[in-house]
Amino acid sequence: MKQDFRMTYPLWNMAFILILAVMSVGFTSSLVNVTKTDSSLSIETQAVEGFLLFAALIAYLVLITIYLIALQSYNRKNPGKKISPFSMRPPEYMEQDEGMTFITRKAVQKVYTFITWTLPFFALIVMLFPIPRLFIVWGILAVAFGQNLIYYVEMHRHLKEAAE
Amino acid sequence: MLGKLDLMLIMHYIMLYKLYMKRGLRMLKNRVKELRARYGYTQSELGKQVDVTRQTIAFIEKGEFSPSITLSLKLAKVLQVEVGDLFWLEEE
């Protein structure tokens, strides 16, 4: 089960989110100057922001390449339960039988509870305080990170218990 | 905005929900592990015979998951007992 790509899927999401968080420093910094004309778009940043943006873009490309290779390998080994990277339904759901569906639902319920509380709370904070754009982006990414973390921890806990 | 009373009510409902969930999980008892051992099946072997994963058998044995009637009947058939002898409520 540890080798199951669906089990590790939230970890991939979390890695992508972390890279996006670094990338957002470059994109949302007040030092970034975006000039758009009819034919071109130029982005000027200070040295640190520019470096972070560039490094994050490279990291993102590297990670997405590794991800696609891993996904292809999983799909080759599991022709009966292929995962599509373009599926609307989150591929991390494990619903091969009623027991797995049960623990998946339990994990999803925890995520739902988390989202139900954090999003309105976050919206309230943003409305009440003059928060810089970067922190708003980080906040949204933190919610997305937390959602994946909760799901992974919950599923991992259940499957670990089942293995004992 | 939420008042003190609303917050207390929410906390109360959360506690009741948790209590209900705990009671729900503890209610159904079973002899799956015992009978599986008697017939010398591993969790995977038993799972294969009733078309579920090894993990689902483990969840049932631990009392973490209450199987459907269909799965209970399949398990009872493979373990050669009546459903009532395989699963029962804690109070009984």
PDB file of C-alpha atoms in Angstrom:
ATOM      1  CA  MET A   1       0.000   0.000   0.000  1.00  0.00           C
ATOM      2  CA  LYS A   2       2.974   2.310   0.650  1.00  0.00           C
ATOM      3  CA  GLN A   3       3.916   1.942  -3.003  1.00  0.00           C
ATOM      4  CA  ASP A   4       0.439   3.025  -4.055  1.00  0.00           C
ATOM      5  CA  PHE A   5       0.688   6.318  -5.907  1.00  0.00           C
ATOM      6  CA  ARG A   6      -2.708   7.357  -4.563  1.00  0.00           C
ATOM      7  CA  MET A   7      -1.305   7.159  -1.039  1.00  0.00           C
ATOM      8  CA  THR A   8       1.621   9.471  -1.793  1.00  0.00           C
ATOM      9  CA  TYR A   9      -0.390  11.820  -4.021  1.00  0.00           C
ATOM     10  CA  PRO A  10      -0.999  14.433  -1.270  1.00  0.00           C
ATOM     11  CA  LEU A  11       2.775  14.570  -0.700  1.00  0.00           C
ATOM     12  CA  TRP A  12       3.270  15.547  -4.336  1.00  0.00           C
ATOM     13  CA  ASN A  13       0.599  18.214  -3.958  1.00  0.00           C
ATOM     14  CA  MET A  14       2.335  19.519  -0.840  1.00  0.00           C
ATOM     15  CA  ALA A  15       5.680  19.711  -2.644  1.00  0.00           C
ATOM     16  CA  PHE A  16       4.073  21.640  -5.521  1.00  0.00           C
ATOM     17  CA  ILE A  17       2.413  24.000  -3.039  1.00  0.00           C
ATOM     18  CA  LEU A  18       5.745  24.699  -1.302  1.00  0.00           C
ATOM     19  CA  ILE A  19       7.335  25.568  -4.635  1.00  0.00           C
ATOM     20  CA  LEU A  20       4.382  27.807  -5.482  1.00  0.00           C
ATOM     21  CA  ALA A  21       4.862  29.552  -2.127  1.00  0.00           C
ATOM     22  CA  VAL A  22       8.471  30.362  -3.061  1.00  0.00           C
ATOM     23  CA  MET A  23       7.411  31.335  -6.577  1.00  0.00           C
ATOM     24  CA  SER A  24       4.801  33.712  -5.179  1.00  0.00           C
ATOM     25  CA  VAL A  25       7.558  35.757  -3.498  1.00  0.00           C
ATOM     26  CA  GLY A  26       8.828  36.623  -6.967  1.00  0.00           C
ATOM     27  CA  PHE A  27       5.383  37.225  -8.426  1.00  0.00           C
ATOM     28  CA  THR A  28       3.726  39.191  -5.648  1.00  0.00           C
ATOM     29  CA  SER A  29       6.645  41.238  -4.316  1.00  0.00           C
ATOM     30  CA  SER A  30       6.191  45.004  -4.300  1.00  0.00           C
ATOM     31  CA  LEU A  31       9.524  45.182  -6.038  1.00  0.00           C
ATOM     32  CA  VAL A  32       8.205  43.317  -9.055  1.00  0.00           C
ATOM     33  CA  ASN A  33       7.428  45.568 -11.983  1.00  0.00           C
ATOM     34  CA  VAL A  34       5.237  44.073 -14.675  1.00  0.00           C
ATOM     35  CA  THR A  35       4.978  45.927 -17.965  1.00  0.00           C
ATOM     36  CA  LYS A  36       2.514  44.711 -20.542  1.00  0.00           C
ATOM     37  CA  THR A  37       2.303  45.957 -24.084  1.00  0.00           C
ATOM     38  CA  ASP A  38       0.252  44.630 -26.988  1.00  0.00           C
ATOM     39  CA  SER A  39       3.038  42.379 -28.127  1.00  0.00           C
ATOM     40  CA  SER A  40       5.100  41.572 -25.061  1.00  0.00           C
ATOM     41  CA  LEU A  41       5.127  41.145 -21.315  1.00  0.00           C
ATOM     42  CA  SER A  42       8.224  42.019 -19.363  1.00  0.00           C
ATOM     43  CA  ILE A  43       8.722  41.312 -15.681  1.00  0.00           C
ATOM     44  CA  GLU A  44      11.425  43.168 -13.770  1.00  0.00           C
ATOM     45  CA  THR A  45      12.301  42.096 -10.265  1.00  0.00           C
ATOM     46  CA  GLN A  46      15.020  42.843  -7.778  1.00  0.00           C
ATOM     47  CA  ALA A  47      17.851  40.334  -7.471  1.00  0.00           C
ATOM     48  CA  VAL A  48      16.480  38.170  -4.623  1.00  0.00           C
ATOM     49  CA  GLU A  49      12.924  38.041  -5.919  1.00  0.00           C
ATOM     50  CA  GLY A  50      14.174  37.328  -9.412  1.00  0.00           C
ATOM     51  CA  PHE A  51      16.388  34.534  -8.162  1.00  0.00           C
ATOM     52  CA  LEU A  52      13.552  32.998  -6.108  1.00  0.00           C
ATOM     53  CA  LEU A  53      11.192  33.154  -9.064  1.00  0.00           C
ATOM     54  CA  PHE A  54      13.739  31.604 -11.400  1.00  0.00           C
ATOM     55  CA  ALA A  55      14.790  28.892  -8.891  1.00  0.00           C
ATOM     56  CA  ALA A  56      11.157  28.053  -8.126  1.00  0.00           C
ATOM     57  CA  LEU A  57      10.307  27.789 -11.815  1.00  0.00           C
ATOM     58  CA  ILE A  58      13.231  25.396 -12.365  1.00  0.00           C
ATOM     59  CA  ALA A  59      12.256  23.389  -9.258  1.00  0.00           C
ATOM     60  CA  TYR A  60       8.658  23.252 -10.490  1.00  0.00           C
ATOM     61  CA  LEU A  61       9.712  21.956 -13.901  1.00  0.00           C
ATOM     62  CA  VAL A  62      12.011  19.354 -12.327  1.00  0.00           C
ATOM     63  CA  LEU A  63       9.311  18.205  -9.917  1.00  0.00           C
ATOM     64  CA  ILE A  64       6.643  18.000 -12.595  1.00  0.00           C
ATOM     65  CA  THR A  65       9.004  15.895 -14.743  1.00  0.00           C
ATOM     66  CA  ILE A  66       9.692  13.494 -11.849  1.00  0.00           C
ATOM     67  CA  TYR A  67       5.966  13.418 -11.066  1.00  0.00           C
ATOM     68  CA  LEU A  68       5.012  12.539 -14.649  1.00  0.00           C
ATOM     69  CA  ILE A  69       7.674   9.802 -14.798  1.00  0.00           C
ATOM     70  CA  ALA A  70       6.462   8.343 -11.477  1.00  0.00           C
ATOM     71  CA  LEU A  71       2.843   8.541 -12.634  1.00  0.00           C
ATOM     72  CA  GLN A  72       3.658   6.856 -15.939  1.00  0.00           C
ATOM     73  CA  SER A  73       5.529   4.102 -14.091  1.00  0.00           C
ATOM     74  CA  TYR A  74       2.570   3.573 -11.719  1.00  0.00           C
ATOM     75  CA  ASN A  75       0.090   3.449 -14.614  1.00  0.00           C
ATOM     76  CA  ARG A  76       2.264   0.897 -16.430  1.00  0.00           C
ATOM     77  CA  LYS A  77       2.406  -1.323 -13.330  1.00  0.00           C
ATOM     78  CA  ASN A  78      -1.313  -0.860 -12.552  1.00  0.00           C
ATOM     79  CA  PRO A  79      -3.188  -0.941 -15.872  1.00  0.00           C
ATOM     80  CA  GLY A  80      -6.427  -1.712 -14.048  1.00  0.00           C
ATOM     81  CA  LYS A  81      -6.376   1.437 -11.902  1.00  0.00           C
ATOM     82  CA  LYS A  82      -4.699   4.092 -13.992  1.00  0.00           C
ATOM     83  CA  ILE A  83      -4.459   7.652 -12.695  1.00  0.00           C
ATOM     84  CA  SER A  84      -5.032  10.557 -15.041  1.00  0.00           C
ATOM     85  CA  PRO A  85      -3.230  13.800 -14.129  1.00  0.00           C
ATOM     86  CA  PHE A  86      -6.137  15.711 -15.720  1.00  0.00           C
ATOM     87  CA  SER A  87      -8.921  13.989 -13.779  1.00  0.00           C
ATOM     88  CA  MET A  88     -11.362  16.335 -12.027  1.00  0.00           C
ATOM     89  CA  ARG A  89     -11.801  13.807  -9.219  1.00  0.00           C
ATOM     90  CA  PRO A  90      -8.846  13.837  -6.803  1.00  0.00           C
ATOM     91  CA  PRO A  91      -6.814  10.713  -7.598  1.00  0.00           C
ATOM     92  CA  GLU A  92      -5.836  10.197  -3.949  1.00  0.00           C
ATOM     93  CA  TYR A  93      -9.275   8.796  -3.125  1.00  0.00           C
ATOM     94  CA  MET A  94      -8.889   5.088  -2.307  1.00  0.00           C
ATOM     95  CA  GLU A  95     -12.217   3.467  -2.948  1.00  0.00           C
ATOM     96  CA  GLN A  96     -11.426  -0.024  -4.141  1.00  0.00           C
ATOM     97  CA  ASP A  97     -13.818  -1.565  -1.595  1.00  0.00           C
ATOM     98  CA  GLU A  98     -16.169  -0.541   1.190  1.00  0.00           C
ATOM     99  CA  GLY A  99     -13.524  -0.522   3.931  1.00  0.00           C
ATOM    100  CA  MET A 100     -11.198   1.750   1.958  1.00  0.00           C
ATOM    101  CA  THR A 101     -14.142   3.952   0.970  1.00  0.00           C
ATOM    102  CA  PHE A 102     -14.991   4.254   4.654  1.00  0.00           C
ATOM    103  CA  ILE A 103     -11.531   5.499   5.698  1.00  0.00           C
ATOM    104  CA  THR A 104     -11.323   7.784   2.652  1.00  0.00           C
ATOM    105  CA  ARG A 105     -14.632   9.356   3.677  1.00  0.00           C
ATOM    106  CA  LYS A 106     -13.388   9.787   7.233  1.00  0.00           C
ATOM    107  CA  ALA A 107     -10.263  11.551   5.969  1.00  0.00           C
ATOM    108  CA  VAL A 108     -12.317  13.721   3.594  1.00  0.00           C
ATOM    109  CA  GLN A 109     -14.641  14.655   6.468  1.00  0.00           C
ATOM    110  CA  LYS A 110     -11.657  15.904   8.465  1.00  0.00           C
ATOM    111  CA  VAL A 111     -10.471  17.930   5.493  1.00  0.00           C
ATOM    112  CA  TYR A 112     -13.974  19.357   5.038  1.00  0.00           C
ATOM    113  CA  THR A 113     -14.082  20.378   8.698  1.00  0.00           C
ATOM    114  CA  PHE A 114     -10.697  22.061   8.325  1.00  0.00           C
ATOM    115  CA  ILE A 115     -11.783  23.959   5.197  1.00  0.00           C
ATOM    116  CA  THR A 116     -15.111  24.940   6.769  1.00  0.00           C
ATOM    117  CA  TRP A 117     -13.309  26.674   9.614  1.00  0.00           C
ATOM    118  CA  THR A 118     -10.194  28.061   7.948  1.00  0.00           C
ATOM    119  CA  LEU A 119     -11.605  29.693   4.803  1.00  0.00           C
ATOM    120  CA  PRO A 120     -14.181  31.971   6.500  1.00  0.00           C
ATOM    121  CA  PHE A 121     -11.653  32.730   9.239  1.00  0.00           C
ATOM    122  CA  PHE A 122      -9.028  33.625   6.654  1.00  0.00           C
ATOM    123  CA  ALA A 123     -11.514  35.753   4.699  1.00  0.00           C
ATOM    124  CA  LEU A 124     -12.354  37.620   7.903  1.00  0.00           C
ATOM    125  CA  ILE A 125      -8.679  38.270   8.665  1.00  0.00           C
ATOM    126  CA  VAL A 126      -8.106  39.593   5.134  1.00  0.00           C
ATOM    127  CA  MET A 127     -11.167  41.859   5.410  1.00  0.00           C
ATOM    128  CA  LEU A 128     -10.197  43.258   8.801  1.00  0.00           C
ATOM    129  CA  PHE A 129      -6.477  43.796   8.357  1.00  0.00           C
ATOM    130  CA  PRO A 130      -4.456  45.372   5.562  1.00  0.00           C
ATOM    131  CA  ILE A 131      -2.502  42.243   4.692  1.00  0.00           C
ATOM    132  CA  PRO A 132       0.098  42.354   1.892  1.00  0.00           C
ATOM    133  CA  ARG A 133      -0.760  40.384  -1.242  1.00  0.00           C
ATOM    134  CA  LEU A 134       2.073  37.918  -0.645  1.00  0.00           C
ATOM    135  CA  PHE A 135       0.691  36.916   2.753  1.00  0.00           C
ATOM    136  CA  ILE A 136      -2.779  36.433   1.277  1.00  0.00           C
ATOM    137  CA  VAL A 137      -1.317  34.089  -1.339  1.00  0.00           C
ATOM    138  CA  TRP A 138       0.662  32.275   1.359  1.00  0.00           C
ATOM    139  CA  GLY A 139      -2.500  31.982   3.440  1.00  0.00           C
ATOM    140  CA  ILE A 140      -4.396  30.362   0.587  1.00  0.00           C
ATOM    141  CA  LEU A 141      -1.462  28.033  -0.092  1.00  0.00           C
ATOM    142  CA  ALA A 142      -1.269  27.200   3.631  1.00  0.00           C
ATOM    143  CA  VAL A 143      -4.927  26.128   3.552  1.00  0.00           C
ATOM    144  CA  ALA A 144      -4.231  23.969   0.494  1.00  0.00           C
ATOM    145  CA  PHE A 145      -1.141  22.525   2.211  1.00  0.00           C
ATOM    146  CA  GLY A 146      -3.094  21.828   5.400  1.00  0.00           C
ATOM    147  CA  GLN A 147      -5.848  20.105   3.456  1.00  0.00           C
ATOM    148  CA  ASN A 148      -3.365  17.700   1.872  1.00  0.00           C
ATOM    149  CA  LEU A 149      -1.495  17.198   5.134  1.00  0.00           C
ATOM    150  CA  ILE A 150      -4.666  16.310   7.054  1.00  0.00           C
ATOM    151  CA  TYR A 151      -5.778  13.878   4.361  1.00  0.00           C
ATOM    152  CA  TYR A 152      -2.364  12.206   4.176  1.00  0.00           C
ATOM    153  CA  VAL A 153      -1.908  11.919   7.954  1.00  0.00           C
ATOM    154  CA  GLU A 154      -5.404  10.487   8.413  1.00  0.00           C
ATOM    155  CA  MET A 155      -5.034   7.909   5.631  1.00  0.00           C
ATOM    156  CA  HIS A 156      -1.520   7.029   6.760  1.00  0.00           C
ATOM    157  CA  ARG A 157      -2.720   6.502  10.337  1.00  0.00           C
ATOM    158  CA  HIS A 158      -5.532   4.167   9.278  1.00  0.00           C
ATOM    159  CA  LEU A 159      -3.361   2.146   6.924  1.00  0.00           C
ATOM    160  CA  LYS A 160      -0.588   1.906   9.523  1.00  0.00           C
ATOM    161  CA  GLU A 161      -3.097   0.572  12.044  1.00  0.00           C
ATOM    162  CA  ALA A 162      -4.297  -1.956   9.471  1.00  0.00           C
ATOM    163  CA  ALA A 163      -0.725  -3.099   8.893  1.00  0.00           C
ATOM    164  CA  GLU A 164      -0.083  -3.770  12.603  1.00  0.00           C
TER     165      GLU A 164
ATOM    166  CA  MET B   1     -21.130  37.484  15.213  1.00  0.00           C
ATOM    167  CA  LEU B   2     -21.286  34.376  17.341  1.00  0.00           C
ATOM    168  CA  GLY B   3     -22.359  34.872  20.923  1.00  0.00           C
ATOM    169  CA  LYS B   4     -21.097  33.019  23.996  1.00  0.00           C
ATOM    170  CA  LEU B   5     -24.191  30.841  24.022  1.00  0.00           C
ATOM    171  CA  ASP B   6     -23.727  29.912  20.351  1.00  0.00           C
ATOM    172  CA  LEU B   7     -20.133  28.886  20.997  1.00  0.00           C
ATOM    173  CA  MET B   8     -21.188  26.805  24.011  1.00  0.00           C
ATOM    174  CA  LEU B   9     -23.877  25.128  21.909  1.00  0.00           C
ATOM    175  CA  ILE B  10     -21.374  24.360  19.140  1.00  0.00           C
ATOM    176  CA  MET B  11     -18.939  22.847  21.673  1.00  0.00           C
ATOM    177  CA  HIS B  12     -21.798  20.840  23.155  1.00  0.00           C
ATOM    178  CA  TYR B  13     -22.786  19.442  19.754  1.00  0.00           C
ATOM    179  CA  ILE B  14     -19.157  18.583  18.925  1.00  0.00           C
ATOM    180  CA  MET B  15     -18.847  16.672  22.213  1.00  0.00           C
ATOM    181  CA  LEU B  16     -22.139  14.849  21.589  1.00  0.00           C
ATOM    182  CA  TYR B  17     -21.044  13.997  18.045  1.00  0.00           C
ATOM    183  CA  LYS B  18     -17.717  12.610  19.274  1.00  0.00           C
ATOM    184  CA  LEU B  19     -19.479  10.569  21.948  1.00  0.00           C
ATOM    185  CA  TYR B  20     -21.916   9.235  19.364  1.00  0.00           C
ATOM    186  CA  MET B  21     -19.082   8.315  16.996  1.00  0.00           C
ATOM    187  CA  LYS B  22     -17.188   6.510  19.759  1.00  0.00           C
ATOM    188  CA  ARG B  23     -20.306   4.585  20.778  1.00  0.00           C
ATOM    189  CA  GLY B  24     -20.984   3.740  17.146  1.00  0.00           C
ATOM    190  CA  LEU B  25     -17.496   2.353  16.665  1.00  0.00           C
ATOM    191  CA  ARG B  26     -17.600   0.264  19.817  1.00  0.00           C
ATOM    192  CA  MET B  27     -21.012  -1.218  19.285  1.00  0.00           C
ATOM    193  CA  LEU B  28     -20.314  -3.932  16.740  1.00  0.00           C
ATOM    194  CA  LYS B  29     -18.163  -6.831  17.932  1.00  0.00           C
ATOM    195  CA  ASN B  30     -16.938  -9.705  15.796  1.00  0.00           C
ATOM    196  CA  ARG B  31     -15.061 -13.001  15.746  1.00  0.00           C
ATOM    197  CA  VAL B  32     -13.459 -12.551  12.345  1.00  0.00           C
ATOM    198  CA  LYS B  33      -9.891 -12.660  13.646  1.00  0.00           C
ATOM    199  CA  GLU B  34     -10.537 -15.742  15.776  1.00  0.00           C
ATOM    200  CA  LEU B  35     -12.270 -17.692  13.005  1.00  0.00           C
ATOM    201  CA  ARG B  36      -9.769 -16.583  10.382  1.00  0.00           C
ATOM    202  CA  ALA B  37      -6.989 -17.958  12.589  1.00  0.00           C
ATOM    203  CA  ARG B  38      -8.956 -21.182  13.085  1.00  0.00           C
ATOM    204  CA  TYR B  39      -9.103 -21.787   9.342  1.00  0.00           C
ATOM    205  CA  GLY B  40      -5.518 -20.629   8.881  1.00  0.00           C
ATOM    206  CA  TYR B  41      -6.313 -17.789   6.503  1.00  0.00           C
ATOM    207  CA  THR B  42      -4.187 -14.692   6.291  1.00  0.00           C
ATOM    208  CA  GLN B  43      -5.997 -11.361   6.039  1.00  0.00           C
ATOM    209  CA  SER B  44      -5.102 -11.203   2.337  1.00  0.00           C
ATOM    210  CA  GLU B  45      -6.453 -14.708   1.666  1.00  0.00           C
ATOM    211  CA  LEU B  46      -9.701 -13.991   3.444  1.00  0.00           C
ATOM    212  CA  GLY B  47      -9.949 -10.654   1.662  1.00  0.00           C
ATOM    213  CA  LYS B  48      -9.520 -12.354  -1.712  1.00  0.00           C
ATOM    214  CA  GLN B  49     -12.275 -14.818  -0.932  1.00  0.00           C
ATOM    215  CA  VAL B  50     -14.748 -12.034  -0.188  1.00  0.00           C
ATOM    216  CA  ASP B  51     -13.463  -9.530  -2.797  1.00  0.00           C
ATOM    217  CA  VAL B  52     -12.031  -6.911  -0.463  1.00  0.00           C
ATOM    218  CA  THR B  53      -8.534  -5.695   0.383  1.00  0.00           C
ATOM    219  CA  ARG B  54      -6.436  -6.993   3.269  1.00  0.00           C
ATOM    220  CA  GLN B  55      -6.804  -3.561   4.870  1.00  0.00           C
ATOM    221  CA  THR B  56     -10.591  -3.865   4.990  1.00  0.00           C
ATOM    222  CA  ILE B  57     -10.316  -7.206   6.809  1.00  0.00           C
ATOM    223  CA  ALA B  58      -7.933  -5.527   9.270  1.00  0.00           C
ATOM    224  CA  PHE B  59     -10.366  -2.626   9.809  1.00  0.00           C
ATOM    225  CA  ILE B  60     -13.197  -5.090  10.501  1.00  0.00           C
ATOM    226  CA  GLU B  61     -11.099  -7.124  12.928  1.00  0.00           C
ATOM    227  CA  LYS B  62     -10.119  -4.004  14.836  1.00  0.00           C
ATOM    228  CA  GLY B  63     -13.760  -2.932  15.006  1.00  0.00           C
ATOM    229  CA  GLU B  64     -12.892   0.251  13.143  1.00  0.00           C
ATOM    230  CA  PHE B  65     -15.284  -0.463  10.333  1.00  0.00           C
ATOM    231  CA  SER B  66     -18.711  -2.112  10.324  1.00  0.00           C
ATOM    232  CA  PRO B  67     -19.116  -4.098   7.098  1.00  0.00           C
ATOM    233  CA  SER B  68     -22.209  -4.015   4.908  1.00  0.00           C
ATOM    234  CA  ILE B  69     -24.777  -6.821   5.088  1.00  0.00           C
ATOM    235  CA  THR B  70     -23.452  -8.216   1.800  1.00  0.00           C
ATOM    236  CA  LEU B  71     -19.873  -8.378   3.066  1.00  0.00           C
ATOM    237  CA  SER B  72     -21.000  -9.786   6.429  1.00  0.00           C
ATOM    238  CA  LEU B  73     -22.881 -12.577   4.633  1.00  0.00           C
ATOM    239  CA  LYS B  74     -19.858 -13.338   2.462  1.00  0.00           C
ATOM    240  CA  LEU B  75     -17.574 -13.472   5.505  1.00  0.00           C
ATOM    241  CA  ALA B  76     -20.003 -15.693   7.386  1.00  0.00           C
ATOM    242  CA  LYS B  77     -20.167 -18.064   4.429  1.00  0.00           C
ATOM    243  CA  VAL B  78     -16.384 -18.312   4.070  1.00  0.00           C
ATOM    244  CA  LEU B  79     -15.897 -18.725   7.832  1.00  0.00           C
ATOM    245  CA  GLN B  80     -18.791 -21.216   7.964  1.00  0.00           C
ATOM    246  CA  VAL B  81     -20.858 -19.579  10.683  1.00  0.00           C
ATOM    247  CA  GLU B  82     -24.135 -17.722  10.938  1.00  0.00           C
ATOM    248  CA  VAL B  83     -23.874 -13.943  10.604  1.00  0.00           C
ATOM    249  CA  GLY B  84     -25.223 -13.585  14.147  1.00  0.00           C
ATOM    250  CA  ASP B  85     -22.359 -15.722  15.465  1.00  0.00           C
ATOM    251  CA  LEU B  86     -19.813 -13.654  13.570  1.00  0.00           C
ATOM    252  CA  PHE B  87     -21.089 -10.162  14.400  1.00  0.00           C
ATOM    253  CA  TRP B  88     -23.055  -9.012  17.413  1.00  0.00           C
ATOM    254  CA  LEU B  89     -23.838  -5.815  19.286  1.00  0.00           C
ATOM    255  CA  GLU B  90     -21.756  -5.007  22.351  1.00  0.00           C
ATOM    256  CA  GLU B  91     -24.803  -4.773  24.634  1.00  0.00           C
ATOM    257  CA  GLU B  92     -25.909  -8.333  23.837  1.00  0.00           C
TER     258      GLU B  92
END
